[in-house]
PDB file of C-alpha atoms in Angstrom:
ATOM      1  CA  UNK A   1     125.796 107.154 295.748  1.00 75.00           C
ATOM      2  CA  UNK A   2     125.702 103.864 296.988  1.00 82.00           C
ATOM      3  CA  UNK A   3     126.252 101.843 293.604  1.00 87.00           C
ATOM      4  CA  UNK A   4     126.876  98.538 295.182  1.00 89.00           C
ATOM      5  CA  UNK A   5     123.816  98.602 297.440  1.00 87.00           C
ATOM      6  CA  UNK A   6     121.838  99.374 294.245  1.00 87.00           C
ATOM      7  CA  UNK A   7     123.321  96.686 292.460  1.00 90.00           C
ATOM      8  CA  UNK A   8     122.155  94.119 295.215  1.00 89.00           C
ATOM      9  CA  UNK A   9     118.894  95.632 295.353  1.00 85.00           C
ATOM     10  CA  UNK A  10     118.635  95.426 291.569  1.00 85.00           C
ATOM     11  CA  UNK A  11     119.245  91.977 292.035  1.00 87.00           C
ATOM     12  CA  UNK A  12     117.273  90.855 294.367  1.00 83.00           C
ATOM     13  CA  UNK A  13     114.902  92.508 292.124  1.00 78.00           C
ATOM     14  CA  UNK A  14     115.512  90.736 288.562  1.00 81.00           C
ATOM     15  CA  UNK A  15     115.847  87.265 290.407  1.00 81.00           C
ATOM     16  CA  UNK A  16     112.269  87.543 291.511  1.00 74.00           C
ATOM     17  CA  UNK A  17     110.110  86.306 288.056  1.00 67.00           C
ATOM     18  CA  UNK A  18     108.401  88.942 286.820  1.00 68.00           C
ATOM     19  CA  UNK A  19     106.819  90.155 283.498  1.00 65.00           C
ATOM     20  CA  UNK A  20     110.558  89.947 281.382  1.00 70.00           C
ATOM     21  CA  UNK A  21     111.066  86.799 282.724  1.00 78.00           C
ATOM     22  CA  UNK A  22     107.959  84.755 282.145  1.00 73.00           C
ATOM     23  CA  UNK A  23     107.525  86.033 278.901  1.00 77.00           C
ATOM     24  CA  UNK A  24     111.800  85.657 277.754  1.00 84.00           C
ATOM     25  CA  UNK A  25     111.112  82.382 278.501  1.00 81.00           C
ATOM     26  CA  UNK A  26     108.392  81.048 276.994  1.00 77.00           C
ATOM     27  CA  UNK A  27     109.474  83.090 273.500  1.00 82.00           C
ATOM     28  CA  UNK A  28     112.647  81.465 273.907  1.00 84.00           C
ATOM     29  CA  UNK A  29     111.578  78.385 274.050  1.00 79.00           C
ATOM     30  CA  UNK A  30     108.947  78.522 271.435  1.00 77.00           C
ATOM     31  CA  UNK A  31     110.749  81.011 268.549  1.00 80.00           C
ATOM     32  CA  UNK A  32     114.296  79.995 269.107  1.00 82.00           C
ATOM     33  CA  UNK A  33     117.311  81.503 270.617  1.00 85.00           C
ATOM     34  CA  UNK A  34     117.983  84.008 267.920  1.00 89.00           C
ATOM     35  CA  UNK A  35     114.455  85.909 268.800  1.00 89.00           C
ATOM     36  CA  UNK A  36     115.174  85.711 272.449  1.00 89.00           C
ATOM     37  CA  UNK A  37     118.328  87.722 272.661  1.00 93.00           C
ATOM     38  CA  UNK A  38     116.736  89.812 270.426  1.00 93.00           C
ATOM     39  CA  UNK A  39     113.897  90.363 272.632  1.00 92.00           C
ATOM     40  CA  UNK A  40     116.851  90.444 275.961  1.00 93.00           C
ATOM     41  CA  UNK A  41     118.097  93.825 273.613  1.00 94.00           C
ATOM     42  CA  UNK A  42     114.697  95.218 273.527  1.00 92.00           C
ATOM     43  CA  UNK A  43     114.049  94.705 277.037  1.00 90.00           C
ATOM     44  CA  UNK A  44     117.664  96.451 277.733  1.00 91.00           C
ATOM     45  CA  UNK A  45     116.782  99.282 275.363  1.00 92.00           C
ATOM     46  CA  UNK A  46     113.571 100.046 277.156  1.00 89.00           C
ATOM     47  CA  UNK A  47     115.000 100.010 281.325  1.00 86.00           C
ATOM     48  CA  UNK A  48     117.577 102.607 279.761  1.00 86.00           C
ATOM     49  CA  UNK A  49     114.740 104.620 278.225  1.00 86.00           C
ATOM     50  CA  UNK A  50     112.986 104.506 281.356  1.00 81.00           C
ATOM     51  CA  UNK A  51     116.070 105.605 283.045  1.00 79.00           C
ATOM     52  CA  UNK A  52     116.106 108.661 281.017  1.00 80.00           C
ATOM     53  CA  UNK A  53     112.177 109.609 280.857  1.00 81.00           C
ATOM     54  CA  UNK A  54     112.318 109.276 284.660  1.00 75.00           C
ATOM     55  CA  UNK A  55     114.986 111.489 285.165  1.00 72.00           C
ATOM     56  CA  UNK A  56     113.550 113.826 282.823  1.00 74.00           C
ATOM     57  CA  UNK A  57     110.646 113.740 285.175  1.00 73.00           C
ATOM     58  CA  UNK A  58     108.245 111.180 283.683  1.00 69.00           C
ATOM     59  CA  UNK A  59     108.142 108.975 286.662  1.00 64.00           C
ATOM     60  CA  UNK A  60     107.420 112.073 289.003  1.00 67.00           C
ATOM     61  CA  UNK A  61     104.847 113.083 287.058  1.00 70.00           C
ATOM     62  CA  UNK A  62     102.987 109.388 286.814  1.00 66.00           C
ATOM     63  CA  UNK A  63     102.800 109.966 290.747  1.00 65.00           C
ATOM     64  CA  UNK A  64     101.358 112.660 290.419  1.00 72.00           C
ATOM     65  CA  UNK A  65      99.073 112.489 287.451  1.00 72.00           C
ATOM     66  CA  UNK A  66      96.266 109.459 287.787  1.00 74.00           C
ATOM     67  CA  UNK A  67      95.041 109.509 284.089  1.00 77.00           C
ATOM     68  CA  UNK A  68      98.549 108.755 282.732  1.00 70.00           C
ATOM     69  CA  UNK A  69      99.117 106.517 285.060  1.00 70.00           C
ATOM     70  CA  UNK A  70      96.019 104.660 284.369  1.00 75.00           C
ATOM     71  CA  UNK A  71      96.725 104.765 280.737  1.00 77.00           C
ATOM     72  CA  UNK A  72     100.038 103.506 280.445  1.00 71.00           C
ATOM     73  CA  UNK A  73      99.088 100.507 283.189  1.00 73.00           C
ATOM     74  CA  UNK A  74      96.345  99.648 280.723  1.00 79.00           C
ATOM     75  CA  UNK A  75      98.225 100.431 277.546  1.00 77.00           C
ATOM     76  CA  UNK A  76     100.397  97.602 278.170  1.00 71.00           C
ATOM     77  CA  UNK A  77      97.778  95.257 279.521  1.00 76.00           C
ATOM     78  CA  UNK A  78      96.201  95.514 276.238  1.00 79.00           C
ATOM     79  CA  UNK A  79     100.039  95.056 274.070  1.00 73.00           C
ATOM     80  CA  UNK A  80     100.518  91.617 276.210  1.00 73.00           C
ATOM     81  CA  UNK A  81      96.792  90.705 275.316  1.00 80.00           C
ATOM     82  CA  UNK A  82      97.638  90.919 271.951  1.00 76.00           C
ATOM     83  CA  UNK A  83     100.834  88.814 272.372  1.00 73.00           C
ATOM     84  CA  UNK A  84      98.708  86.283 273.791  1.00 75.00           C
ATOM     85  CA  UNK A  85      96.424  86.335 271.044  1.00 77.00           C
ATOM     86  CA  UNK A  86      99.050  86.074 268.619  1.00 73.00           C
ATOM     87  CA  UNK A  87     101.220  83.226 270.221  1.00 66.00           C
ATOM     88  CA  UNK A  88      97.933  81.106 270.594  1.00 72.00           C
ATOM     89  CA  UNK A  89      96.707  82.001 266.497  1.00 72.00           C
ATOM     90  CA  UNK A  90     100.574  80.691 265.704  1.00 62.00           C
ATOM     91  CA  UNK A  91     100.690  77.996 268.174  1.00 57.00           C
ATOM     92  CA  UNK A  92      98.781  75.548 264.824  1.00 55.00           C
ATOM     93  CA  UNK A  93     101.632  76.784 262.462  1.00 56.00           C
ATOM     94  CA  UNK A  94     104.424  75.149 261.495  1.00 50.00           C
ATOM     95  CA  UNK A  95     107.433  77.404 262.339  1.00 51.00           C
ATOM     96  CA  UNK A  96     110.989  76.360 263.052  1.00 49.00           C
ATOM     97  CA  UNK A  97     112.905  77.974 266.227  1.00 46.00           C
ATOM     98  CA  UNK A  98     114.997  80.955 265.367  1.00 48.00           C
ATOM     99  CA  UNK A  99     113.029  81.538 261.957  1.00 50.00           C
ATOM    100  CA  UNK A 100     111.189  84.612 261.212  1.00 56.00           C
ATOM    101  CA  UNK A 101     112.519  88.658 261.814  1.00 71.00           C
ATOM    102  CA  UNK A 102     113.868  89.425 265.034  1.00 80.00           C
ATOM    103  CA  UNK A 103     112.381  92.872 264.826  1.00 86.00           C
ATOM    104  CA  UNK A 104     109.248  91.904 266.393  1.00 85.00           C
ATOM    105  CA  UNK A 105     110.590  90.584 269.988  1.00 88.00           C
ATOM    106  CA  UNK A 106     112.939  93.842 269.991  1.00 92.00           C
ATOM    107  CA  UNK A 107     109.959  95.902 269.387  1.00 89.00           C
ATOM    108  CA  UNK A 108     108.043  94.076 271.630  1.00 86.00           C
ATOM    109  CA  UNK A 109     111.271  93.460 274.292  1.00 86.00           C
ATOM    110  CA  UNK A 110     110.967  97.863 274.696  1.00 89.00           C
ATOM    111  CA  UNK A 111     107.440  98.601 274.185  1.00 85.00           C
ATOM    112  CA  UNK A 112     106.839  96.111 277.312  1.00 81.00           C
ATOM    113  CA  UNK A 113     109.135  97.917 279.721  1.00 80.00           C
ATOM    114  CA  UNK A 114     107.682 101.654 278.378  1.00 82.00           C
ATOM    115  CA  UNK A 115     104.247 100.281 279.270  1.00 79.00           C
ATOM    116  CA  UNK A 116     104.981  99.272 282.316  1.00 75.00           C
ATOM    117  CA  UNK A 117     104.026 101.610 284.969  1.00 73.00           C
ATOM    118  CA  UNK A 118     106.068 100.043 287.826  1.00 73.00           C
ATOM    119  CA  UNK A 119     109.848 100.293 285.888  1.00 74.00           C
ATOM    120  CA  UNK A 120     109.111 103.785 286.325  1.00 73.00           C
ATOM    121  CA  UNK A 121     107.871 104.026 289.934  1.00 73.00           C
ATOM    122  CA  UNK A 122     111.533 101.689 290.060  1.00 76.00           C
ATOM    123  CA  UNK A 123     113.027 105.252 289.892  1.00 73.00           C
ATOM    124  CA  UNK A 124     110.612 106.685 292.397  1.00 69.00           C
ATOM    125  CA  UNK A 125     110.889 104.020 295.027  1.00 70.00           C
ATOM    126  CA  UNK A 126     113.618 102.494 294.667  1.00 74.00           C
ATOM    127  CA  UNK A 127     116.236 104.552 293.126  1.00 76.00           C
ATOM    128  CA  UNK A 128     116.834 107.571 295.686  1.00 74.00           C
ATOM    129  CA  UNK A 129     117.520 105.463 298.678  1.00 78.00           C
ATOM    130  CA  UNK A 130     120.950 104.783 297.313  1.00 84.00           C
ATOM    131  CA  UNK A 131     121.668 108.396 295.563  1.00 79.00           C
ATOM    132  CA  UNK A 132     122.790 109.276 299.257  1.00 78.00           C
ATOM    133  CA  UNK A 133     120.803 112.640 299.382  1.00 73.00           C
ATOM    134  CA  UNK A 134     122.025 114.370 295.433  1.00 74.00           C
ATOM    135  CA  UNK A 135     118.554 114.785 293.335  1.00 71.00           C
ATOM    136  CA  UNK A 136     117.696 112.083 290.590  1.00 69.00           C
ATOM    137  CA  UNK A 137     119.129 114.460 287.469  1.00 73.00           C
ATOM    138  CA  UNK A 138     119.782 112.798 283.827  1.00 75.00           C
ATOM    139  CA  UNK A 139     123.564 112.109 284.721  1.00 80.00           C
ATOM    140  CA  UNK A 140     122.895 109.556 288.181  1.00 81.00           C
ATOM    141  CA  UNK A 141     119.652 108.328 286.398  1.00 79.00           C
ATOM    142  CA  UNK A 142     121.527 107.216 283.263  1.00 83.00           C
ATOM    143  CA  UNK A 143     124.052 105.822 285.489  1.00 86.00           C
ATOM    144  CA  UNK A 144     121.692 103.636 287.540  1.00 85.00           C
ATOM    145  CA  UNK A 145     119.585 102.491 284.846  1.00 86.00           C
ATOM    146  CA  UNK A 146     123.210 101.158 282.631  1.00 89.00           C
ATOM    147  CA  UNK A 147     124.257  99.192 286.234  1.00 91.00           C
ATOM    148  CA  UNK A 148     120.320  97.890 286.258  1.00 88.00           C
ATOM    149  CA  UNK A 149     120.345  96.965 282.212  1.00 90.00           C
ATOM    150  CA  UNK A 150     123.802  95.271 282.599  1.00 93.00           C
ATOM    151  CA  UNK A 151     122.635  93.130 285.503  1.00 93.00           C
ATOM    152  CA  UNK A 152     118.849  92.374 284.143  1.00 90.00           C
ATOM    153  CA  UNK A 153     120.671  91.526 280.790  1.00 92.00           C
ATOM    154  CA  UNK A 154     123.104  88.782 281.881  1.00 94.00           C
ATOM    155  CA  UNK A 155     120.063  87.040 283.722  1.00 92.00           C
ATOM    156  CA  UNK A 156     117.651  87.643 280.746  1.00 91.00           C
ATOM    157  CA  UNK A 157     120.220  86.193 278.882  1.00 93.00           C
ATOM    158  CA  UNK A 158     120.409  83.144 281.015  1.00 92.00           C
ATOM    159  CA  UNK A 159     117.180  82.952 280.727  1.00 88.00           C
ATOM    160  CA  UNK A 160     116.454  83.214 276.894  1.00 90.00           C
ATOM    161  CA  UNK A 161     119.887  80.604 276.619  1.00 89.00           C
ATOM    162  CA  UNK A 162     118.488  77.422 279.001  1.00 85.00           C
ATOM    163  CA  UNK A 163     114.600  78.403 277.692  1.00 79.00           C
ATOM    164  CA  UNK A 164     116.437  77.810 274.149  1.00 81.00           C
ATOM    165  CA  UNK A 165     117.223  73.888 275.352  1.00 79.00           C
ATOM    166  CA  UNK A 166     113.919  72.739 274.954  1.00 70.00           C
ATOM    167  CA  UNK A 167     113.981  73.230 271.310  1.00 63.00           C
ATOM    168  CA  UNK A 168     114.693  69.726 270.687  1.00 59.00           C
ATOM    169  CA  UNK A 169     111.680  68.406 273.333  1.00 61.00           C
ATOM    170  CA  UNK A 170     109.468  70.796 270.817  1.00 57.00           C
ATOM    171  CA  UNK A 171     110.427  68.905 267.941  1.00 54.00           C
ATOM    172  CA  UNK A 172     107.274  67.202 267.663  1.00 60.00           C
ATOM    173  CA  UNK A 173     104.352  69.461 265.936  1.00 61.00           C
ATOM    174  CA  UNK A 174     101.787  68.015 268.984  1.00 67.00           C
ATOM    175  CA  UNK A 175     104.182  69.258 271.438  1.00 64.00           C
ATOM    176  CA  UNK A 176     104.861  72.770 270.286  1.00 65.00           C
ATOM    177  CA  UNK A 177     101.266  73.270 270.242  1.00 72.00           C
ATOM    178  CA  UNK A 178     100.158  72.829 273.047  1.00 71.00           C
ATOM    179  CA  UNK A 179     103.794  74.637 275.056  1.00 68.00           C
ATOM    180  CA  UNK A 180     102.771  78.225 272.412  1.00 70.00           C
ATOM    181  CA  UNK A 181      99.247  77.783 273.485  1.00 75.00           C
ATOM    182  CA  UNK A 182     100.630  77.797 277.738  1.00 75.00           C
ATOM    183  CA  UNK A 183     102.411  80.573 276.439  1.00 70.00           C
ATOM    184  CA  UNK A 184     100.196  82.430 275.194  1.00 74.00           C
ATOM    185  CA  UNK A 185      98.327  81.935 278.654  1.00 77.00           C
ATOM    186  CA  UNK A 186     101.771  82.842 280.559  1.00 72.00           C
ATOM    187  CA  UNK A 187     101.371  86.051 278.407  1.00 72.00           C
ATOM    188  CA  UNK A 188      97.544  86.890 279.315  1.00 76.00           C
ATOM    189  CA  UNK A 189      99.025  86.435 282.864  1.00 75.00           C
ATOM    190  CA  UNK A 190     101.435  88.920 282.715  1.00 69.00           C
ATOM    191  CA  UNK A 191      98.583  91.429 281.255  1.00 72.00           C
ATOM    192  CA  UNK A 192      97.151  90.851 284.154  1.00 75.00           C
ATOM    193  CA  UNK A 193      99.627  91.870 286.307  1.00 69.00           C
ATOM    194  CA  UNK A 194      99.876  95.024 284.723  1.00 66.00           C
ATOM    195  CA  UNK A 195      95.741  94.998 285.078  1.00 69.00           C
ATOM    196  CA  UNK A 196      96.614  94.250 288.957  1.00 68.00           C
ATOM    197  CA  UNK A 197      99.036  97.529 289.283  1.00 60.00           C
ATOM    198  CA  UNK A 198      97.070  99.102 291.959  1.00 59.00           C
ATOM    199  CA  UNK A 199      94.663 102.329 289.846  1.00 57.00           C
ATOM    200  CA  UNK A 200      95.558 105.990 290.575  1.00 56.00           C
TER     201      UNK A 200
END
C-alpha cells in the first residue's frame, strides 16, 4: 500500500472546503470552542465508521443499489436543513460561546459524515488506487480511514481553534445575530450540496 501517497491525496482532499469545514466553522464561531472540538470528535468518529461500513461492503453496495443511495444523499440533506433551521430559531437568543451540552455537535459531527454519500464513494474512488492491487478488507480499510481521521482532525481542529477567535467580535447581541443567521444559510448550503450529489 502506498500510505504516503494516500496521505497526500487525503490532503489535498481536506484542504479543499467542504461540508466539515463550512459548517466547523461557523459552529465554532457562534457556540464556542468547547462545542467545536466536540463536533471535530464527531466528525472523526463518523470517517472511521465509514471506514469500517465500507469495508464491510456498504460503499460497494451504494454503487450498486440506487434507492439507498438516493436515501442516504437525501437523508442528510434533510439533517443539515434542520441545522439550519435551528441555528437561525437560536440566532435571537441570548447564549454565551462554549455554553450548552456538547452532545449535540458530536451527534451531529457523525451523523453528518454517515449521511454523506460521497465519504463512502471516498472508499470506492479513491481508496484502491493506493492499496497497490490487495482487496479493500476490514484490516487496510481501518487502516486508511485512522491515517484520513488523524489528518482531517488536526485541520478540523485548526479550524474550530481560529473560528473560536471571533468570539470576542460576537460580543455584541446585534452582531451574533446576524453571523448565526449566515450560518444557518452556510448550513442550508451545505444541504444542498448533498441535494447536488449527482441521483442514482
Amino acid at each position: 500500500m502506498d500510505l504516503t501517497g494516500f496521505a497526500l491525496a487525503v490532503l489535498l482532499i481536506e484542504l479543499t472546503p467542504g461540508p466539515n469545514m463550512a459548517w466547523l466553522a461557523g459552529l465554532a464561531a457562534t457556540e464556542g470552542r468547547r462545542n467545536g472540538l466536540a463536533a471535530v470528535a464527531g466528525v472523526g468518529v463518523g470517517l472511521l465508521v465509514n471506514g469500517a461500513l465500507a469495508a464491510l461492503g456498504l460503499a460497494a453496495l451504494l454503487a450498486t443499489m440506487p434507492a439507498l443511495w438516493n436515501a442516504l444523499r437525501l437523508a442528510g440533506a434533510a439533517m443539515m436543513v434542520w441545522l439550519a433551521v435551528e441555528a437561525w430559531r437560536g440566532a435571537g437568543k441570548p447564549q454565551a460561546p462554549g455554553n450548552g451540552s456538547a452532545t449535540r455537535p458530536f451527534a451531529a459531527g457523525v451523523l453528518i459524515n454517515l449521511l454523506n454519500p460521497k465519504a463512502y464513494m471516498f472508499f470506492v474512488v479513491v481508496a484502491p488506487q493506493f492499496l497497490g492491487g490487495e482487496v479493500l478488507g476490514l484490516h487496510n480499510a481501518l487502516l486508511l480511514a485512522a491515517i484520513s481521521t488523524a489528518i482531517a482532525t488536526a485541520i478540523h481542529c485548526a479550524i474550530v481553534l481560529a473560528g473560536a477567535r471571533a468570539q470576542g467580535w460576537l460580543a455584541d447581541p446585534a452582531r451574533t445575530r446576524i453571523v448565526r443567521r449566515v450560518f444557518s444559510l452556510v448550513i442550508l448550503g451545505v444541504a444542498a450540496s448533498f441535494l447536488l450529489v449527482p441521483a442514482r
